[in-house]
Amino acid sequence: MTVPILRRLDALRSLTRRWSLSGDTIGVVPTMGALHDGHLSLVAAAKAACDRVIVTIFVNPKQFNNPADLANYPRTEDADARKLERFEVDALWVPDADQMYPARFATTVSVAGLTDVMEGAFRPGHFEGVATVVTKLFTQTSATDAFFGEKDYQQLLVVRRMATDLDLPVTVHGCPTIREIDGLAMSSRNLLLSDRARTTAPTLHEEMESIASGLRDGLAFDPLRAAAAARLTRAGFTGVDYLDLRAQDDLSSLPAPARPARLFAAAWLAGVRLIDNIAVRD
Ligand code: AMP
């Protein structure tokens, strides 16, 4: 079934108003497009849980701190719409830029605390951009449910905090990270990797798994981290922004997985920044 593509808010609202009046639940899957099986797993979760499903595609300029990253971000709308056909989603919301940020737009949503570290520290303004656009996507779509990937675990926590703090009537669902067969977390930015870099990229996940297994064996985190970072550099990674052990609930830094914990990493490979995270202790 061809997916109805909507670009103007009045058209979207006339649909969602009907659905809300009939008491339908509305699941929204926010994306920036270049859809892969990770995104599609969120769509499947939304279809299983909700009466109506809206997938959104908006490459949000406010969450890019690097203009080259925004310019290079893959845009594949026609292929994306085709990938959604088999899911029979109810609408694909691809707002025109002026529908999201009209002239004189002046409001920012900012979540304190959770955003001080990792992506928030390395990408100034990123989470304000995310929180602002997600707030708008929730209200534009009249969402009752929203589906986010654990691939961007910090983002998932920020969105949950924001929805709770602002009393948005949306249940935020977290869905597991979908990986390639070699372990690389699926990501739209993987399309930017050269063939050679693509063969090196799974090393990031391998090194994270090796740290996690060392931690489960009771080894100290700092030497495990240092050895993994050195091996990443030898494999061809040009920089490691962070390789952190943090609490699963509030992202506080941990010396050891004494409570539910995850390992988080961001590293550069051939000009592409890869991020990943895995549970060390659930
Ligand atoms: P993006 O298009 O990168 O903004 O991602 C849109 C949504 O898809 C976010 O909730 C991501 O966390 C999620 N996502 C991205 N990659 C994956 C993946 N490999 N597995 C599961 N969810 C993912």
PDB file of C-alpha atoms in Angstrom, residues 60-251:
ATOM      1  CA  ASN A  60      16.374  18.685  11.834  1.00  0.00           C
ATOM      2  CA  PRO A  61      18.934  21.460  11.305  1.00  0.00           C
ATOM      3  CA  LYS A  62      18.711  22.499  14.976  1.00  0.00           C
ATOM      4  CA  GLN A  63      20.261  19.253  16.211  1.00  0.00           C
ATOM      5  CA  PHE A  64      23.333  19.435  13.957  1.00  0.00           C
ATOM      6  CA  ASN A  65      26.233  21.294  15.526  1.00  0.00           C
ATOM      7  CA  ASN A  66      28.398  20.608  12.451  1.00  0.00           C
ATOM      8  CA  PRO A  67      27.255  22.175   9.110  1.00  0.00           C
ATOM      9  CA  ALA A  68      29.185  19.577   7.048  1.00  0.00           C
ATOM     10  CA  ASP A  69      27.394  16.743   8.891  1.00  0.00           C
ATOM     11  CA  LEU A  70      24.024  18.361   8.032  1.00  0.00           C
ATOM     12  CA  ALA A  71      25.004  18.889   4.380  1.00  0.00           C
ATOM     13  CA  ASN A  72      26.263  15.283   4.000  1.00  0.00           C
ATOM     14  CA  TYR A  73      23.374  13.629   5.841  1.00  0.00           C
ATOM     15  CA  PRO A  74      21.819  11.025   3.470  1.00  0.00           C
ATOM     16  CA  ARG A  75      18.398  11.908   2.047  1.00  0.00           C
ATOM     17  CA  THR A  76      16.498   9.023   0.386  1.00  0.00           C
ATOM     18  CA  GLU A  77      12.803   9.905   0.674  1.00  0.00           C
ATOM     19  CA  ASP A  78      11.499   7.846  -2.277  1.00  0.00           C
ATOM     20  CA  ALA A  79      13.295   4.690  -1.136  1.00  0.00           C
ATOM     21  CA  ASP A  80      12.139   5.368   2.445  1.00  0.00           C
ATOM     22  CA  ALA A  81       8.491   5.569   1.367  1.00  0.00           C
ATOM     23  CA  ARG A  82       8.860   2.261  -0.511  1.00  0.00           C
ATOM     24  CA  LYS A  83      10.389   0.550   2.539  1.00  0.00           C
ATOM     25  CA  LEU A  84       7.353   1.573   4.582  1.00  0.00           C
ATOM     26  CA  GLU A  85       4.790   0.142   2.140  1.00  0.00           C
ATOM     27  CA  ARG A  86       4.725  -3.360   3.633  1.00  0.00           C
ATOM     28  CA  PHE A  87       4.011  -1.967   7.125  1.00  0.00           C
ATOM     29  CA  GLU A  88       0.819  -0.195   6.008  1.00  0.00           C
ATOM     30  CA  VAL A  89       1.565   2.839   8.158  1.00  0.00           C
ATOM     31  CA  ASP A  90      -1.188   5.437   8.191  1.00  0.00           C
ATOM     32  CA  ALA A  91       0.907   8.478   7.284  1.00  0.00           C
ATOM     33  CA  LEU A  92       4.431   9.624   6.514  1.00  0.00           C
ATOM     34  CA  TRP A  93       4.894  13.112   7.969  1.00  0.00           C
ATOM     35  CA  VAL A  94       7.625  14.948   6.067  1.00  0.00           C
ATOM     36  CA  PRO A  95       7.052  18.536   7.164  1.00  0.00           C
ATOM     37  CA  ASP A  96       8.202  21.345   4.918  1.00  0.00           C
ATOM     38  CA  ALA A  97      10.858  23.413   6.711  1.00  0.00           C
ATOM     39  CA  ASP A  98       8.431  26.324   7.278  1.00  0.00           C
ATOM     40  CA  GLN A  99       5.955  23.967   8.982  1.00  0.00           C
ATOM     41  CA  MET A 100       8.544  23.142  11.633  1.00  0.00           C
ATOM     42  CA  TYR A 101      10.379  26.437  12.010  1.00  0.00           C
ATOM     43  CA  PRO A 102       8.310  29.305  10.586  1.00  0.00           C
ATOM     44  CA  ALA A 103       9.725  32.836  10.517  1.00  0.00           C
ATOM     45  CA  ARG A 104      10.153  34.298  14.037  1.00  0.00           C
ATOM     46  CA  PHE A 105      10.286  30.826  15.649  1.00  0.00           C
ATOM     47  CA  ALA A 106      11.903  31.505  19.045  1.00  0.00           C
ATOM     48  CA  THR A 107      11.299  28.615  21.458  1.00  0.00           C
ATOM     49  CA  THR A 108      13.793  26.045  22.725  1.00  0.00           C
ATOM     50  CA  VAL A 109      13.151  23.019  24.931  1.00  0.00           C
ATOM     51  CA  SER A 110      16.146  22.263  27.130  1.00  0.00           C
ATOM     52  CA  VAL A 111      16.637  19.284  29.456  1.00  0.00           C
ATOM     53  CA  ALA A 112      19.236  19.804  32.188  1.00  0.00           C
ATOM     54  CA  GLY A 113      21.480  17.202  33.794  1.00  0.00           C
ATOM     55  CA  LEU A 114      21.218  14.200  31.464  1.00  0.00           C
ATOM     56  CA  THR A 115      22.546  16.361  28.636  1.00  0.00           C
ATOM     57  CA  ASP A 116      25.744  17.467  30.396  1.00  0.00           C
ATOM     58  CA  VAL A 117      27.729  14.405  29.314  1.00  0.00           C
ATOM     59  CA  MET A 118      28.640  12.372  26.219  1.00  0.00           C
ATOM     60  CA  GLU A 119      26.628  13.576  23.183  1.00  0.00           C
ATOM     61  CA  GLY A 120      25.596  16.708  25.057  1.00  0.00           C
ATOM     62  CA  ALA A 121      29.224  17.567  25.879  1.00  0.00           C
ATOM     63  CA  PHE A 122      30.630  16.753  22.423  1.00  0.00           C
ATOM     64  CA  ARG A 123      27.765  18.225  20.388  1.00  0.00           C
ATOM     65  CA  PRO A 124      26.778  21.570  21.947  1.00  0.00           C
ATOM     66  CA  GLY A 125      23.134  22.412  21.295  1.00  0.00           C
ATOM     67  CA  HIS A 126      22.350  18.921  19.962  1.00  0.00           C
ATOM     68  CA  PHE A 127      19.877  17.900  22.655  1.00  0.00           C
ATOM     69  CA  GLU A 128      18.123  21.275  22.675  1.00  0.00           C
ATOM     70  CA  GLY A 129      17.532  20.663  18.966  1.00  0.00           C
ATOM     71  CA  VAL A 130      16.286  17.136  19.642  1.00  0.00           C
ATOM     72  CA  ALA A 131      14.032  18.075  22.572  1.00  0.00           C
ATOM     73  CA  THR A 132      12.548  21.013  20.662  1.00  0.00           C
ATOM     74  CA  VAL A 133      11.763  19.053  17.505  1.00  0.00           C
ATOM     75  CA  VAL A 134      10.460  15.997  19.384  1.00  0.00           C
ATOM     76  CA  THR A 135       8.135  18.194  21.466  1.00  0.00           C
ATOM     77  CA  LYS A 136       6.798  19.651  18.229  1.00  0.00           C
ATOM     78  CA  LEU A 137       6.481  16.229  16.571  1.00  0.00           C
ATOM     79  CA  PHE A 138       4.510  14.943  19.575  1.00  0.00           C
ATOM     80  CA  THR A 139       2.078  17.852  19.502  1.00  0.00           C
ATOM     81  CA  GLN A 140       1.836  17.991  15.686  1.00  0.00           C
ATOM     82  CA  THR A 141       0.942  14.289  15.458  1.00  0.00           C
ATOM     83  CA  SER A 142      -1.239  14.095  18.606  1.00  0.00           C
ATOM     84  CA  ALA A 143       0.864  11.071  19.540  1.00  0.00           C
ATOM     85  CA  THR A 144      -0.240   8.822  22.383  1.00  0.00           C
ATOM     86  CA  ASP A 145       2.864   6.621  22.013  1.00  0.00           C
ATOM     87  CA  ALA A 146       6.354   7.207  20.610  1.00  0.00           C
ATOM     88  CA  PHE A 147       9.059   4.738  19.660  1.00  0.00           C
ATOM     89  CA  PHE A 148      12.784   5.436  20.038  1.00  0.00           C
ATOM     90  CA  GLY A 149      15.870   3.243  19.634  1.00  0.00           C
ATOM     91  CA  GLU A 150      18.259   2.289  22.414  1.00  0.00           C
ATOM     92  CA  LYS A 151      20.934   2.895  19.758  1.00  0.00           C
ATOM     93  CA  ASP A 152      20.654   6.521  20.905  1.00  0.00           C
ATOM     94  CA  TYR A 153      20.241   5.646  24.563  1.00  0.00           C
ATOM     95  CA  GLN A 154      21.019   9.101  25.945  1.00  0.00           C
ATOM     96  CA  GLN A 155      18.446  10.571  23.563  1.00  0.00           C
ATOM     97  CA  LEU A 156      15.864   8.041  24.776  1.00  0.00           C
ATOM     98  CA  LEU A 157      16.410   9.137  28.394  1.00  0.00           C
ATOM     99  CA  VAL A 158      16.304  12.836  27.447  1.00  0.00           C
ATOM    100  CA  VAL A 159      13.024  12.387  25.547  1.00  0.00           C
ATOM    101  CA  ARG A 160      11.474  10.448  28.453  1.00  0.00           C
ATOM    102  CA  ARG A 161      12.513  13.173  30.918  1.00  0.00           C
ATOM    103  CA  MET A 162      11.156  15.894  28.640  1.00  0.00           C
ATOM    104  CA  ALA A 163       7.799  14.137  28.100  1.00  0.00           C
ATOM    105  CA  THR A 164       7.407  13.577  31.851  1.00  0.00           C
ATOM    106  CA  ASP A 165       8.472  17.089  32.860  1.00  0.00           C
ATOM    107  CA  LEU A 166       6.188  18.777  30.319  1.00  0.00           C
ATOM    108  CA  ASP A 167       3.210  16.472  31.093  1.00  0.00           C
ATOM    109  CA  LEU A 168       3.037  15.413  27.469  1.00  0.00           C
ATOM    110  CA  PRO A 169       0.470  12.576  27.314  1.00  0.00           C
ATOM    111  CA  VAL A 170       2.821  10.304  25.371  1.00  0.00           C
ATOM    112  CA  THR A 171       4.215   6.901  26.427  1.00  0.00           C
ATOM    113  CA  VAL A 172       7.845   6.720  25.285  1.00  0.00           C
ATOM    114  CA  HIS A 173       8.877   3.167  24.282  1.00  0.00           C
ATOM    115  CA  GLY A 174      12.550   2.140  24.013  1.00  0.00           C
ATOM    116  CA  CYS A 175      13.413  -0.527  21.406  1.00  0.00           C
ATOM    117  CA  PRO A 176      16.600  -2.648  21.196  1.00  0.00           C
ATOM    118  CA  THR A 177      19.489  -1.773  18.878  1.00  0.00           C
ATOM    119  CA  ILE A 178      19.429  -3.627  15.558  1.00  0.00           C
ATOM    120  CA  ARG A 179      22.870  -4.653  14.281  1.00  0.00           C
ATOM    121  CA  GLU A 180      24.435  -5.821  11.052  1.00  0.00           C
ATOM    122  CA  ILE A 181      25.559  -9.460  11.032  1.00  0.00           C
ATOM    123  CA  ASP A 182      29.105  -8.348  11.948  1.00  0.00           C
ATOM    124  CA  GLY A 183      27.854  -6.466  15.010  1.00  0.00           C
ATOM    125  CA  LEU A 184      27.962  -2.901  13.672  1.00  0.00           C
ATOM    126  CA  ALA A 185      24.944  -0.961  14.957  1.00  0.00           C
ATOM    127  CA  MET A 186      22.775   0.054  12.004  1.00  0.00           C
ATOM    128  CA  SER A 187      22.929   3.781  11.366  1.00  0.00           C
ATOM    129  CA  SER A 188      22.087   6.098   8.475  1.00  0.00           C
ATOM    130  CA  ARG A 189      25.647   7.444   8.743  1.00  0.00           C
ATOM    131  CA  ASN A 190      27.036   3.972   7.893  1.00  0.00           C
ATOM    132  CA  LEU A 191      26.121   4.860   4.285  1.00  0.00           C
ATOM    133  CA  LEU A 192      28.939   7.428   4.429  1.00  0.00           C
ATOM    134  CA  LEU A 193      31.633   4.813   5.214  1.00  0.00           C
ATOM    135  CA  SER A 194      34.026   3.756   2.433  1.00  0.00           C
ATOM    136  CA  ASP A 195      34.238  -0.011   1.765  1.00  0.00           C
ATOM    137  CA  ARG A 196      37.500  -0.124   3.690  1.00  0.00           C
ATOM    138  CA  ALA A 197      36.121   1.809   6.681  1.00  0.00           C
ATOM    139  CA  ARG A 198      33.008  -0.389   6.652  1.00  0.00           C
ATOM    140  CA  THR A 199      35.175  -3.479   7.254  1.00  0.00           C
ATOM    141  CA  THR A 200      36.889  -1.755  10.209  1.00  0.00           C
ATOM    142  CA  ALA A 201      33.719  -0.296  11.744  1.00  0.00           C
ATOM    143  CA  PRO A 202      32.547  -3.445  13.631  1.00  0.00           C
ATOM    144  CA  THR A 203      35.746  -3.231  15.730  1.00  0.00           C
ATOM    145  CA  LEU A 204      33.992  -0.610  17.851  1.00  0.00           C
ATOM    146  CA  HIS A 205      31.293  -3.050  18.962  1.00  0.00           C
ATOM    147  CA  GLU A 206      33.843  -5.890  19.353  1.00  0.00           C
ATOM    148  CA  GLU A 207      35.969  -3.768  21.689  1.00  0.00           C
ATOM    149  CA  MET A 208      32.897  -2.752  23.692  1.00  0.00           C
ATOM    150  CA  GLU A 209      31.892  -6.399  24.085  1.00  0.00           C
ATOM    151  CA  SER A 210      35.398  -7.242  25.208  1.00  0.00           C
ATOM    152  CA  ILE A 211      35.321  -4.497  27.872  1.00  0.00           C
ATOM    153  CA  ALA A 212      31.886  -5.715  29.024  1.00  0.00           C
ATOM    154  CA  SER A 213      33.113  -9.275  29.344  1.00  0.00           C
ATOM    155  CA  GLY A 214      36.215  -8.100  31.287  1.00  0.00           C
ATOM    156  CA  LEU A 215      33.949  -6.154  33.647  1.00  0.00           C
ATOM    157  CA  ARG A 216      31.736  -9.198  34.180  1.00  0.00           C
ATOM    158  CA  ASP A 217      34.915 -11.131  35.076  1.00  0.00           C
ATOM    159  CA  GLY A 218      35.642  -8.499  37.725  1.00  0.00           C
ATOM    160  CA  LEU A 219      38.486  -6.674  35.929  1.00  0.00           C
ATOM    161  CA  ALA A 220      39.030  -2.945  36.550  1.00  0.00           C
ATOM    162  CA  PHE A 221      37.454  -0.566  34.031  1.00  0.00           C
ATOM    163  CA  ASP A 222      40.279   1.936  33.435  1.00  0.00           C
ATOM    164  CA  PRO A 223      42.877  -0.516  32.074  1.00  0.00           C
ATOM    165  CA  LEU A 224      40.189  -2.268  29.996  1.00  0.00           C
ATOM    166  CA  ARG A 225      39.207   1.075  28.523  1.00  0.00           C
ATOM    167  CA  ALA A 226      42.810   2.114  27.791  1.00  0.00           C
ATOM    168  CA  ALA A 227      43.599  -1.180  26.042  1.00  0.00           C
ATOM    169  CA  ALA A 228      40.404  -1.003  23.942  1.00  0.00           C
ATOM    170  CA  ALA A 229      41.088   2.612  22.915  1.00  0.00           C
ATOM    171  CA  ALA A 230      44.627   1.677  21.859  1.00  0.00           C
ATOM    172  CA  ARG A 231      43.338  -1.233  19.769  1.00  0.00           C
ATOM    173  CA  LEU A 232      40.746   1.037  18.108  1.00  0.00           C
ATOM    174  CA  THR A 233      43.505   3.464  17.136  1.00  0.00           C
ATOM    175  CA  ARG A 234      45.604   0.617  15.736  1.00  0.00           C
ATOM    176  CA  ALA A 235      42.592  -0.596  13.738  1.00  0.00           C
ATOM    177  CA  GLY A 236      42.317   2.822  12.046  1.00  0.00           C
ATOM    178  CA  PHE A 237      39.948   4.868  14.244  1.00  0.00           C
ATOM    179  CA  THR A 238      41.233   8.454  14.337  1.00  0.00           C
ATOM    180  CA  GLY A 239      39.730   9.468  17.659  1.00  0.00           C
ATOM    181  CA  VAL A 240      37.634   8.237  20.559  1.00  0.00           C
ATOM    182  CA  ASP A 241      35.362  11.003  21.906  1.00  0.00           C
ATOM    183  CA  TYR A 242      34.331   8.855  24.859  1.00  0.00           C
ATOM    184  CA  LEU A 243      34.270   5.266  26.071  1.00  0.00           C
ATOM    185  CA  ASP A 244      32.298   5.487  29.309  1.00  0.00           C
ATOM    186  CA  LEU A 245      30.735   3.197  31.874  1.00  0.00           C
ATOM    187  CA  ARG A 246      27.555   4.833  33.156  1.00  0.00           C
ATOM    188  CA  ALA A 247      24.445   4.067  35.180  1.00  0.00           C
ATOM    189  CA  GLN A 248      21.545   2.951  33.013  1.00  0.00           C
ATOM    190  CA  ASP A 249      19.000   5.216  34.724  1.00  0.00           C
ATOM    191  CA  ASP A 250      20.735   8.587  35.223  1.00  0.00           C
ATOM    192  CA  LEU A 251      23.983   8.274  33.212  1.00  0.00           C
TER     193      LEU A 251
END
